[in-house]
PDB file of C-alpha atoms in Angstrom:
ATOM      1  CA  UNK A 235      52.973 102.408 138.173  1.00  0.00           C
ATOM      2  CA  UNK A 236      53.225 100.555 135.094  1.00  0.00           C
ATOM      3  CA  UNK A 237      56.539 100.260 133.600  1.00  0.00           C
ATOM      4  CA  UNK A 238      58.569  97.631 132.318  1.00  0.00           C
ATOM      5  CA  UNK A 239      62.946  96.620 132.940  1.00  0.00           C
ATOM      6  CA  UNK A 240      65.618  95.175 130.700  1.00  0.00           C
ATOM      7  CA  UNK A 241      68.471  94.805 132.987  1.00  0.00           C
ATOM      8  CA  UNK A 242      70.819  94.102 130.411  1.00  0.00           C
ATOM      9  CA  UNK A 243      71.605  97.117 127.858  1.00  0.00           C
ATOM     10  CA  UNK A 244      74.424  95.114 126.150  1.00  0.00           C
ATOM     11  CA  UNK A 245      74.737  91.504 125.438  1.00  0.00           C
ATOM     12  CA  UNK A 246      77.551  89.400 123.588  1.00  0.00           C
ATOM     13  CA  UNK A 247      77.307  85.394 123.129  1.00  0.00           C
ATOM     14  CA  UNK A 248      79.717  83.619 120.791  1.00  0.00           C
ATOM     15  CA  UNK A 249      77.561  82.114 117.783  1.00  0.00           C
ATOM     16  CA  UNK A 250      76.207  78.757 118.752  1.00  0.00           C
ATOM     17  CA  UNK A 251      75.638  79.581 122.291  1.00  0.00           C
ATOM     18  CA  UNK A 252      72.725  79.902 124.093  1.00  0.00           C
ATOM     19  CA  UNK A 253      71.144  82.919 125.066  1.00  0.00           C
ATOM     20  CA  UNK A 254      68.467  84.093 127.501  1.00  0.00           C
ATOM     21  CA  UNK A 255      67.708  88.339 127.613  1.00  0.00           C
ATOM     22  CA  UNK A 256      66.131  89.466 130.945  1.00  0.00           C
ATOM     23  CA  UNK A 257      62.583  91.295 130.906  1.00  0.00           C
ATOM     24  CA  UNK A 258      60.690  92.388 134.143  1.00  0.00           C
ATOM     25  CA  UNK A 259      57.518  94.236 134.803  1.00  0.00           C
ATOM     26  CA  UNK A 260      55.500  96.187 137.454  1.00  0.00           C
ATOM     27  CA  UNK A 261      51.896  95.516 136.879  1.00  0.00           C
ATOM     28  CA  UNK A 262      48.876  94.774 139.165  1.00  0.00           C
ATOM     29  CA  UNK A 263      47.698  91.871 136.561  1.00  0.00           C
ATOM     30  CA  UNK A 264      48.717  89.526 134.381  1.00  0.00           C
ATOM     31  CA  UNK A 265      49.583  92.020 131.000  1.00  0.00           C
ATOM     32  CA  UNK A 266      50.310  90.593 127.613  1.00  0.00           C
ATOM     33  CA  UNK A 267      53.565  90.348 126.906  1.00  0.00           C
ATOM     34  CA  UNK A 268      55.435  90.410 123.981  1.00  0.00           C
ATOM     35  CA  UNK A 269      58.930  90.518 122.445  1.00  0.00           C
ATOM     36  CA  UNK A 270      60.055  92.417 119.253  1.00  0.00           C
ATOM     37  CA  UNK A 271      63.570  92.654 117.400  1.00  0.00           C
ATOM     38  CA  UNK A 272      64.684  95.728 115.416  1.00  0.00           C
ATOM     39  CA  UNK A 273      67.653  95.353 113.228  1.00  0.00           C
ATOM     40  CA  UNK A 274      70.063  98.100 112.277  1.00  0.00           C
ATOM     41  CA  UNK A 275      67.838 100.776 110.532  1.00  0.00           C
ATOM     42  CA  UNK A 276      64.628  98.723 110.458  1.00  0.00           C
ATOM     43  CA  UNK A 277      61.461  98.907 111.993  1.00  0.00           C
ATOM     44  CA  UNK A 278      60.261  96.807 115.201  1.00  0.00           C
ATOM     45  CA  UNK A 279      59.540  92.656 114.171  1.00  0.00           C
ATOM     46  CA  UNK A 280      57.227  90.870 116.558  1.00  0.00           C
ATOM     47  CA  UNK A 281      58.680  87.687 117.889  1.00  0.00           C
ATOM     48  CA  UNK A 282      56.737  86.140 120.124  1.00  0.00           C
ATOM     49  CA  UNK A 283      53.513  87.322 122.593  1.00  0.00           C
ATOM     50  CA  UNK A 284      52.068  85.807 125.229  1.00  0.00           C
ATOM     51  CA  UNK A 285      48.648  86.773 126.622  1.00  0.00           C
ATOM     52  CA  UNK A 286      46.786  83.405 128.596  1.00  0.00           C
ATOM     53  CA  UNK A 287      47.180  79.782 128.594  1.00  0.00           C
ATOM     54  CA  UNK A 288      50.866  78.010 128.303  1.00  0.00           C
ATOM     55  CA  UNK A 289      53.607  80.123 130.106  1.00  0.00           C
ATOM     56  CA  UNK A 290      56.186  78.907 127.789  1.00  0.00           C
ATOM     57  CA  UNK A 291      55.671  80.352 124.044  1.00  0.00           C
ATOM     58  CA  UNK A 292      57.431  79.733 121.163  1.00  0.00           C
ATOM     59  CA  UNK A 293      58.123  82.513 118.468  1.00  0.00           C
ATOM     60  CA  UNK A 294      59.953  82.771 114.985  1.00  0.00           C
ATOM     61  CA  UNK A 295      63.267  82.611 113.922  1.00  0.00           C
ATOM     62  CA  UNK A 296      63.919  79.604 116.929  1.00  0.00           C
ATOM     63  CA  UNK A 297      63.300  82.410 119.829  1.00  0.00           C
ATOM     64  CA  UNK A 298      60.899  80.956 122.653  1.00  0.00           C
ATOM     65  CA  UNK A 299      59.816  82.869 126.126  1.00  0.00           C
ATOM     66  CA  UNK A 300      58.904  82.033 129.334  1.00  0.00           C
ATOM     67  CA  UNK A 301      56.142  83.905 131.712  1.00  0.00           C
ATOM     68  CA  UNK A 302      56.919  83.709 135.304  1.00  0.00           C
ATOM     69  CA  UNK A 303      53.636  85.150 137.076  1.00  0.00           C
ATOM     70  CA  UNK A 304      55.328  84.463 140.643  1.00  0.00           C
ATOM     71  CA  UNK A 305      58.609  86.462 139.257  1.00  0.00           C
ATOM     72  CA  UNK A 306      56.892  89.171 137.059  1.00  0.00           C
ATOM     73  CA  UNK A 307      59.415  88.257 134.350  1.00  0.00           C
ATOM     74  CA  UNK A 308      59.293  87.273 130.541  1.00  0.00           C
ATOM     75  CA  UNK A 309      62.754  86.196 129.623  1.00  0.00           C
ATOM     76  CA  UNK A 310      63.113  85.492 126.182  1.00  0.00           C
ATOM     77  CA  UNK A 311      65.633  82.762 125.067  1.00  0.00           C
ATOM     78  CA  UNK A 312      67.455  80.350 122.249  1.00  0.00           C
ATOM     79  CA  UNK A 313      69.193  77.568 122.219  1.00  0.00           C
ATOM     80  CA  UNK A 314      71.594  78.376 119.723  1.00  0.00           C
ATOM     81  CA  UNK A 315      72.966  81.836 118.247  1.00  0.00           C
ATOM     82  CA  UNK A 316      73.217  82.743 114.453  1.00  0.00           C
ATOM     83  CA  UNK A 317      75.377  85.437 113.769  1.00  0.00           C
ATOM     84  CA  UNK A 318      71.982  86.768 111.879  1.00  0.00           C
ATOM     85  CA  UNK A 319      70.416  87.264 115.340  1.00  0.00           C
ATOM     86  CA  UNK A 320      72.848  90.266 115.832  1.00  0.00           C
ATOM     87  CA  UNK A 321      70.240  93.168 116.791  1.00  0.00           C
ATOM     88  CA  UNK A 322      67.939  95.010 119.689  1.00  0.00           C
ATOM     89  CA  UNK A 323      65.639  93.261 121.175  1.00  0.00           C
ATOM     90  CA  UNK A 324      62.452  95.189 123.404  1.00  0.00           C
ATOM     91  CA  UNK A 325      60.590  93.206 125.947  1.00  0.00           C
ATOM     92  CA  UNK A 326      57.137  95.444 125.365  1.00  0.00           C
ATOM     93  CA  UNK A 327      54.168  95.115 127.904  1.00  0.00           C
ATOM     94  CA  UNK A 328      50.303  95.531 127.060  1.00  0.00           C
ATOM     95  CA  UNK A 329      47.870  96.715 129.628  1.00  0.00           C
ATOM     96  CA  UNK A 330      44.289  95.175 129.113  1.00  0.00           C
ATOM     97  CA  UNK A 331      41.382  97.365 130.059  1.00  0.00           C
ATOM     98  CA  UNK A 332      41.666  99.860 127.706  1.00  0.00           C
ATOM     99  CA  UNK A 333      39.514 100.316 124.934  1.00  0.00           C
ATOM    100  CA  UNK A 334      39.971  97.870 122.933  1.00  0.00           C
ATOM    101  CA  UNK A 335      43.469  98.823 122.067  1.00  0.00           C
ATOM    102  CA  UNK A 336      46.095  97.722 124.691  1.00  0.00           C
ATOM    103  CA  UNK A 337      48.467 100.812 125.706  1.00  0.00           C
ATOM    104  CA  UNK A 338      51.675  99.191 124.597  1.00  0.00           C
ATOM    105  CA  UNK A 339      54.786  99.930 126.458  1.00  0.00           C
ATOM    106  CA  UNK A 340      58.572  99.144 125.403  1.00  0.00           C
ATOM    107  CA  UNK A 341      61.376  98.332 127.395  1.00  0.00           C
ATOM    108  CA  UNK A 342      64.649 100.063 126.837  1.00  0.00           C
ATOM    109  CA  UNK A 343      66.311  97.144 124.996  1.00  0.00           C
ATOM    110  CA  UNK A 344      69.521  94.797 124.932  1.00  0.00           C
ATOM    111  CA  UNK A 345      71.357  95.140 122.391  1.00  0.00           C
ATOM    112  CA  UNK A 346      72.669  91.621 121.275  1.00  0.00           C
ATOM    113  CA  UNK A 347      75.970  91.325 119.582  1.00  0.00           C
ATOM    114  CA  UNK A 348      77.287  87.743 118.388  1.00  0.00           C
ATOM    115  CA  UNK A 349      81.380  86.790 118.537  1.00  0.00           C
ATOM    116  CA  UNK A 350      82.180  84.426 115.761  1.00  0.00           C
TER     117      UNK A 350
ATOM    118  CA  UNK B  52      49.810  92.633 102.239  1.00  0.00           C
ATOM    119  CA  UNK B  53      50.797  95.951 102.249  1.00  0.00           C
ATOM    120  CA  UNK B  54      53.049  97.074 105.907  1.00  0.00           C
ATOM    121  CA  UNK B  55      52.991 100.206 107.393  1.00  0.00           C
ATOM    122  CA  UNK B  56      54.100 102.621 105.415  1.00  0.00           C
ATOM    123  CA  UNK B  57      55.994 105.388 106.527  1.00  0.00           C
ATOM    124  CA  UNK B  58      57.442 108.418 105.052  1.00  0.00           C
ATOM    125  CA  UNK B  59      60.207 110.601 104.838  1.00  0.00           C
ATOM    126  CA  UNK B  60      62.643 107.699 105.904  1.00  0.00           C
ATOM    127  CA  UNK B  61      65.342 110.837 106.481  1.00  0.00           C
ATOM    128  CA  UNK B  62      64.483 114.554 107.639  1.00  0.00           C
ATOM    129  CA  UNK B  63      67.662 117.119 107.988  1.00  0.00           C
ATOM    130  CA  UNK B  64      66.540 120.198 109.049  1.00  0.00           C
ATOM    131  CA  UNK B  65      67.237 122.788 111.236  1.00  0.00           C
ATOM    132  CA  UNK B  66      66.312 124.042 114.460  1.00  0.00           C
ATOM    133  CA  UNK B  67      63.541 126.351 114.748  1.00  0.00           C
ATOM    134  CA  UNK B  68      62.490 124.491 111.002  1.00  0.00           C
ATOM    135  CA  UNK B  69      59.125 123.005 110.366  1.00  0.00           C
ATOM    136  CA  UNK B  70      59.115 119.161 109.868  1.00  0.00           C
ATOM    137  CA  UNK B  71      56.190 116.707 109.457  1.00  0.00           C
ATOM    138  CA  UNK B  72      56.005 112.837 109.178  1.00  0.00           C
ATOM    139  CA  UNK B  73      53.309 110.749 107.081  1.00  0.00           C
ATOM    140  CA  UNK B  74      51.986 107.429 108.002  1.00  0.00           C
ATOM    141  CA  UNK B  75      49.791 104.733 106.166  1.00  0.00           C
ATOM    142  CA  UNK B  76      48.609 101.839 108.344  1.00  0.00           C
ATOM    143  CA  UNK B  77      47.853  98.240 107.059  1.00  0.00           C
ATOM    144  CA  UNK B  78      44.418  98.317 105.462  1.00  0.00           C
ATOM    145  CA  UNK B  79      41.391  97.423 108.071  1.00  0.00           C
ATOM    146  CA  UNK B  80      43.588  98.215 110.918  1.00  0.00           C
ATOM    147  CA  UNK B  81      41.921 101.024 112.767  1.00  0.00           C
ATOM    148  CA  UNK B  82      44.169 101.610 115.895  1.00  0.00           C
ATOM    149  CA  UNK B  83      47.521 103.841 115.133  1.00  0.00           C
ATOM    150  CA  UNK B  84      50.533 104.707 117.488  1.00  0.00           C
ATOM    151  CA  UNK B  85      53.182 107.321 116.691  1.00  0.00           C
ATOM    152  CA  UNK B  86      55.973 106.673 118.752  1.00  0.00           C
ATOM    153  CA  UNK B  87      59.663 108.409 119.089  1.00  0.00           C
ATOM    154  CA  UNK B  88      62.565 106.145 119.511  1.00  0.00           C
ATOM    155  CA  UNK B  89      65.668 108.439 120.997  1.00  0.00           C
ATOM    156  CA  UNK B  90      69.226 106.330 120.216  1.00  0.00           C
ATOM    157  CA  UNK B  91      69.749 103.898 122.514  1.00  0.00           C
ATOM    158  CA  UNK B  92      66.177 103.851 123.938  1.00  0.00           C
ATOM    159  CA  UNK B  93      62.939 102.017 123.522  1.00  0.00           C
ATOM    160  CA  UNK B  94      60.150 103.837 121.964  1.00  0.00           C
ATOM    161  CA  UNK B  95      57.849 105.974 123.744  1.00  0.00           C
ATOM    162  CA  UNK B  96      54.426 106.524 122.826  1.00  0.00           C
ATOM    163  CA  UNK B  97      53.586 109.773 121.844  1.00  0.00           C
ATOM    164  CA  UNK B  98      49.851 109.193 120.520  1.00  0.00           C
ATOM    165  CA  UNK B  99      47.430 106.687 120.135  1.00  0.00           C
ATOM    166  CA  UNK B 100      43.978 106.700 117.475  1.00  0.00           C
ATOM    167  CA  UNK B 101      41.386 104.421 116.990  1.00  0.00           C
ATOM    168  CA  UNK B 102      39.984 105.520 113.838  1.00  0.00           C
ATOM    169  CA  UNK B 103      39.946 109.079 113.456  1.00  0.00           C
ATOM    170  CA  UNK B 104      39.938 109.672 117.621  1.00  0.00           C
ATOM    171  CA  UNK B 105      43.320 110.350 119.701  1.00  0.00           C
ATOM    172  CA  UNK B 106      42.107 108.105 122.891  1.00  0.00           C
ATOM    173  CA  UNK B 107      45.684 108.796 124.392  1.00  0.00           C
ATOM    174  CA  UNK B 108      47.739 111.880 123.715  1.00  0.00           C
ATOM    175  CA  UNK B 109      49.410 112.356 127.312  1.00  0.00           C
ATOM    176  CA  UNK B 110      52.771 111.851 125.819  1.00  0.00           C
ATOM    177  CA  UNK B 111      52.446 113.915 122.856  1.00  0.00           C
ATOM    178  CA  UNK B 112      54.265 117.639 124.000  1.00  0.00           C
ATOM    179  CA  UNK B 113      51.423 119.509 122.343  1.00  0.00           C
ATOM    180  CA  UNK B 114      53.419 122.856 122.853  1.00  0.00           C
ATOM    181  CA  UNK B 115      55.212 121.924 119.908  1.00  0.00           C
ATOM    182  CA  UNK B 116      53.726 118.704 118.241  1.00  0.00           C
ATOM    183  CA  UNK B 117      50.680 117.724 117.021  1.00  0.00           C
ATOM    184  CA  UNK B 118      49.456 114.914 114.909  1.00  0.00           C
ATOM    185  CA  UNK B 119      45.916 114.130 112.723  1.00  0.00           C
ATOM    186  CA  UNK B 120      44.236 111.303 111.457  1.00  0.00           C
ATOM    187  CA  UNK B 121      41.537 113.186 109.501  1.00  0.00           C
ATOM    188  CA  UNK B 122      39.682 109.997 107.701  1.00  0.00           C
ATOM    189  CA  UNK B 123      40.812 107.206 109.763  1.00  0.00           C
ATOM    190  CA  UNK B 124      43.234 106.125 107.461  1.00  0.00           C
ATOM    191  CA  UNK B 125      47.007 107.561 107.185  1.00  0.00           C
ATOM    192  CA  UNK B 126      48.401 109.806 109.749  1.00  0.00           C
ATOM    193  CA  UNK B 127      50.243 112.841 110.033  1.00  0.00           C
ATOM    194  CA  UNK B 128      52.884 113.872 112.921  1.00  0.00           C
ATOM    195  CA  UNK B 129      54.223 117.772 112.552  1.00  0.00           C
ATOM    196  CA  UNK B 130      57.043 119.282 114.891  1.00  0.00           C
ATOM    197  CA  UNK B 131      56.905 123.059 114.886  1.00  0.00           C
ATOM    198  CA  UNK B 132      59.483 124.491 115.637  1.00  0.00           C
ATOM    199  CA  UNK B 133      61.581 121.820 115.742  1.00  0.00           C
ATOM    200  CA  UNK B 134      64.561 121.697 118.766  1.00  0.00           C
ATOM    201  CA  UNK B 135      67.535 119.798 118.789  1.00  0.00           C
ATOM    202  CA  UNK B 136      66.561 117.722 121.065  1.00  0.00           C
ATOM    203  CA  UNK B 137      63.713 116.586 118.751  1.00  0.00           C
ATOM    204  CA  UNK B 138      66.310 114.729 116.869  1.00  0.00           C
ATOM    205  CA  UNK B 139      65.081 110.830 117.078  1.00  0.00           C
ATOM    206  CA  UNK B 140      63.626 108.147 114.738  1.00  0.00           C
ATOM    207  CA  UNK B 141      59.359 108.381 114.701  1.00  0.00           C
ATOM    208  CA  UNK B 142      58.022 105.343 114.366  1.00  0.00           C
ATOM    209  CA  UNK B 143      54.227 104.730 113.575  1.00  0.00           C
ATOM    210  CA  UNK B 144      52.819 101.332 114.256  1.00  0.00           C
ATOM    211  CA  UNK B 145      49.319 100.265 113.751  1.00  0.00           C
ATOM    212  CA  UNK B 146      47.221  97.180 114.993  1.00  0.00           C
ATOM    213  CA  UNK B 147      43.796  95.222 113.886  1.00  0.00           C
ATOM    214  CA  UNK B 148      40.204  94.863 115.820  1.00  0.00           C
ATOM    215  CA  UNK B 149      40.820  91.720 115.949  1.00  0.00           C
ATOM    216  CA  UNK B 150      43.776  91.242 117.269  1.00  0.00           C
ATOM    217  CA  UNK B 151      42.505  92.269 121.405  1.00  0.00           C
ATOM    218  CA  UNK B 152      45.741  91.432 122.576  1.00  0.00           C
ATOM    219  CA  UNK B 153      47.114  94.611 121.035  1.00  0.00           C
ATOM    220  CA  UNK B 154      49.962  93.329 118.268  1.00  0.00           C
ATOM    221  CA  UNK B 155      52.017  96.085 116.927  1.00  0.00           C
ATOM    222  CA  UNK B 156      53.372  96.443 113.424  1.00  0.00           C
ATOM    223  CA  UNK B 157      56.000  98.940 112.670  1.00  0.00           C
ATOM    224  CA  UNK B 158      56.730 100.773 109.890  1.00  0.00           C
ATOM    225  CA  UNK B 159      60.957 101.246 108.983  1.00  0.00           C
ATOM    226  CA  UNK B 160      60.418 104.602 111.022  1.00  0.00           C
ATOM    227  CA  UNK B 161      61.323 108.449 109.645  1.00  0.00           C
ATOM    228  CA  UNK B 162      64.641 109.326 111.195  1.00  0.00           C
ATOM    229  CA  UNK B 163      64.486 113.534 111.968  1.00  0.00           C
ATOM    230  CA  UNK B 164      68.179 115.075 112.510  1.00  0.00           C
ATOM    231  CA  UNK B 165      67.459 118.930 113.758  1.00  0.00           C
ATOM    232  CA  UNK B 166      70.761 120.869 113.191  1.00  0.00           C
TER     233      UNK B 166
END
C-alpha cells in the first residue's frame, strides 16, 4: 500500500542549529516527492519537490532535501534555524500513473518549534 | 497572480446544521483537490477533479458530503447534516497541466467548528 511516515510529531532545535525532519515512504517506484510548510492558520507552502535527476534538491527559504532510493526516505534539512521557521512541516508523496494528475498524499507532520 | 481562493475562512454551526465551502482555483489550472485537515493531522484527500470530472472520490463519505465543480472553474464542498466529528479545517488545493509532477497550491483553508 501506498502511504507515507513522519516519525517525528514534535521537534525543538535552539535557533541557529541545524535541523534535519524525517520522511519515509512505501511505494513500488520512485514517487515524486515533495515538502510543504503550513504556518499557524495558513494554508500549505511548497518547499521543495523532487521528481528525477539530482537526489539532493534545494528549496526556498534555505531548506534543501535529500532522496535516498536505497532507504525510501526524503529527509528534509537546514543548516541553520530562524526563529521564523517555527511551523508544520508535511513530507507529501505523488504517485505517477494517474491521469495526468498525481494522487498526492500527506504525511502527518512535525511540528517544529525553535528555543531562542 | 491570483491564489486559491477559498471561502468561508470560519464556519460555527451546529450539529445536524447544513454547511458548505466555496473554492476558486488559480486561473488555467484544471485539476482541484478538496482535502480535510483534522488538528494535529496531515490532510486527507477527500476529492479530486480535472475539469468538471471527480476522477477520485473514494475518500469523500458521500452519505453525508458531496462536492461539484459544475463549469470547471470554482468548487463547491457541502456537509449535510453536519456531525461533530466533521469539525476540521477544508482545504482546497489546485494544480496546472503543466506541471506533470503534480504541485499543489493551497488555499488559507475554511475552518468548520460543528457544536
Amino acid at each position: 500500500a501506498q502511504s507515507v511516515t513522519q516519525p517525528d510529531i514534535h521537534i525543538t532545535v535552539s535557533e541557529g542549529a541545524s535541523l534535519e525532519l524525517r520522511c519515509n515512504y512505501s511505494y513500488g517506484a520512485t514517487p515524486y516527492l515533495f515538502w510543504y510548510v503550513q504556518s499557524p492558520g495558513q494554508g500549505l507552502q511548497l518547499l521543495l519537490k523532487y521528481f528525477s535527476g539530482d537526489t539532493l534538491v534545494q528549496g526556498i527559504k534555505g531548506f534543501e532535501a535529500e532522496f535516498k532510493r536505497s532507504q525510501s526516505s526524503f529527509n528534509l534539512r537546514k543548516p541553520s534555524v530562524h526563529w521564523s521557521d517555527a511551523a508544520e512541516y508535511f513530507c507529501a508523496v505523488g504517485f505517477p500513473g494517474y491521469s495526468s494528475a498525481s494522487k498526492i498524499i500527506f504525511g502527518s507532520g512535525t511540528r517544529l518549534s525553535i528555543r531562542p | 497572480e491570483a491564489g486559491v481562493v477559498q471561502s468561508p475562512r470560519y464556519k460555527i454551526i451546529e450539529k445536524k446544521q447544513p454547511v458548505a465551502f466555496w473554492c476558486n482555483p488559480i486561473s488555467g489550472h484544471n485539476t482541484l483537490y478538496w482535502y480535510r485537515q483534522n488538528l494535529g493531522q496531515g490532510p486527507e484527500l477527500l476529492i479530486r477533479y480535472e475539469n468538471e470530472e471527480a476522477v477520485d472520490d473514494s475518500q469523500l463519505p458521500k452519505d453525508r458530503f458531496s462536492a461539484e465543480r459544475l463549469k470547471g472553474v470554482d468548487s463547491t464542498l457541502k456537509i449535510q447534516p453536519a456531525e461533530l466529528g466533521d469539525s476540521a479545517v477544508y482545504l482546497c488545493a489546485s494544480s496546472s497541466p503543466r506541471s506533470n509532477t503534480g504541485e499543489l497550491f493551497f488555499g488559507e483553508g475554511s475552518r468548520l467548528t460543528v457544536l
